[in-house]
Amino acid sequence: MDKVLKVASENGVVIFSKSSCCLCYSVNILFQELGVTPFIYEIDKDPDGKEMEKAIMKLGCNTPVPAVFIGGQLKGSTNEIMSLHLRGALIPLLRQYHGFNN
């Protein structure tokens, strides 16, 4: 869990991802379209990936990927991020991060 929290706290917007995950790609594209370039951490390329998946689930994410952290806090997976966006609550969370164009 320490590794997940360390990566999340050292970067403003983080998506824990897998290289073959289409939902991870979709969430990444959403952020990029909103003017934010998230830090992508592909856990399938990390030897500790399975432990990281377990840690993400223990933190409360319903699926290990994509797991989105903003400002060091877990915001959720695809459903939670899309829900935040549709409610107009995602953009205010992202405003403080460099490269936000809206």
C-alpha positions as a Python dict, from the first residue, in 0.01 Angstrom:
ca = {
    (1, 'M'): (0, 0, 0),
    (2, 'D'): (292, 231, 70),
    (3, 'K'): (398, 232, -294),
    (4, 'V'): (48, 326, -414),
    (5, 'L'): (18, 608, -161),
    (6, 'K'): (368, 734, -239),
    (7, 'V'): (301, 755, -615),
    (8, 'A'): (-41, 913, -552),
    (9, 'S'): (99, 1177, -316),
    (10, 'E'): (393, 1272, -539),
    (11, 'N'): (178, 1352, -844),
    (12, 'G'): (-128, 1575, -873),
    (13, 'V'): (-341, 1348, -1090),
    (14, 'V'): (-258, 977, -1109),
    (15, 'I'): (-424, 694, -1296),
    (16, 'F'): (-317, 347, -1193),
    (17, 'S'): (-361, 154, -1512),
    (18, 'K'): (-283, -161, -1707),
    (19, 'S'): (-145, -136, -2058),
    (20, 'S'): (-428, -346, -2204),
    (21, 'C'): (-718, -175, -2021),
    (22, 'C'): (-957, 10, -2251),
    (23, 'L'): (-1136, 181, -1959),
    (24, 'C'): (-801, 312, -1835),
    (25, 'Y'): (-741, 456, -2181),
    (26, 'S'): (-1085, 620, -2180),
    (27, 'V'): (-1031, 788, -1842),
    (28, 'N'): (-689, 910, -1956),
    (29, 'I'): (-843, 1060, -2272),
    (30, 'L'): (-1112, 1233, -2064),
    (31, 'F'): (-847, 1404, -1852),
    (32, 'Q'): (-645, 1503, -2156),
    (33, 'E'): (-954, 1651, -2321),
    (34, 'L'): (-1006, 1853, -2001),
    (35, 'G'): (-651, 1987, -2034),
    (36, 'V'): (-487, 1774, -1765),
    (37, 'T'): (-207, 1529, -1834),
    (38, 'P'): (-229, 1265, -1562),
    (39, 'F'): (63, 1059, -1441),
    (40, 'I'): (-5, 707, -1572),
    (41, 'Y'): (132, 424, -1360),
    (42, 'E'): (96, 92, -1540),
    (43, 'I'): (90, -162, -1262),
    (44, 'D'): (115, -455, -1501),
    (45, 'K'): (472, -341, -1576),
    (46, 'D'): (570, -330, -1210),
    (47, 'P'): (695, -647, -1036),
    (48, 'D'): (484, -542, -733),
    (49, 'G'): (174, -500, -951),
    (50, 'K'): (-37, -770, -785),
    (51, 'E'): (32, -624, -441),
    (52, 'M'): (-51, -278, -572),
    (53, 'E'): (-385, -408, -705),
    (54, 'K'): (-467, -548, -361),
    (55, 'A'): (-368, -219, -197),
    (56, 'I'): (-590, -17, -432),
    (57, 'M'): (-885, -244, -351),
    (58, 'K'): (-815, -209, 25),
    (59, 'L'): (-822, 169, -16),
    (60, 'G'): (-1181, 138, -139),
    (61, 'C'): (-1165, 125, -517),
    (62, 'N'): (-1418, -122, -657),
    (63, 'T'): (-1177, -233, -931),
    (64, 'P'): (-798, -214, -922),
    (65, 'V'): (-777, -28, -1254),
    (66, 'P'): (-834, 238, -1347),
    (67, 'A'): (-784, 388, -1002),
    (68, 'V'): (-778, 766, -1008),
    (69, 'F'): (-614, 978, -740),
    (70, 'I'): (-642, 1356, -741),
    (71, 'G'): (-436, 1550, -491),
    (72, 'G'): (-328, 1227, -325),
    (73, 'Q'): (-686, 1117, -259),
    (74, 'L'): (-858, 819, -420),
    (75, 'K'): (-1149, 944, -629),
    (76, 'G'): (-1247, 605, -770),
    (77, 'S'): (-1260, 413, -1092),
    (78, 'T'): (-1433, 478, -1423),
    (79, 'N'): (-1789, 503, -1286),
    (80, 'E'): (-1696, 744, -1009),
    (81, 'I'): (-1489, 967, -1239),
    (82, 'M'): (-1760, 981, -1506),
    (83, 'S'): (-2020, 1055, -1239),
    (84, 'L'): (-1807, 1340, -1100),
    (85, 'H'): (-1769, 1478, -1451),
    (86, 'L'): (-2140, 1457, -1535),
    (87, 'R'): (-2228, 1635, -1208),
    (88, 'G'): (-1980, 1911, -1286),
    (89, 'A'): (-1764, 1820, -987),
    (90, 'L'): (-1454, 1693, -1170),
    (91, 'I'): (-1333, 2017, -1327),
    (92, 'P'): (-1316, 2204, -993),
    (93, 'L'): (-1098, 1923, -855),
    (94, 'L'): (-863, 1959, -1152),
    (95, 'R'): (-835, 2340, -1170),
    (96, 'Q'): (-525, 2361, -954),
    (97, 'Y'): (-317, 2134, -1175),
    (98, 'H'): (-90, 2284, -1438),
    (99, 'G'): (-204, 2258, -1795),
    (100, 'F'): (-573, 2298, -1719),
    (101, 'N'): (-708, 2497, -2011),
    (102, 'N'): (-1078, 2545, -1931),
}
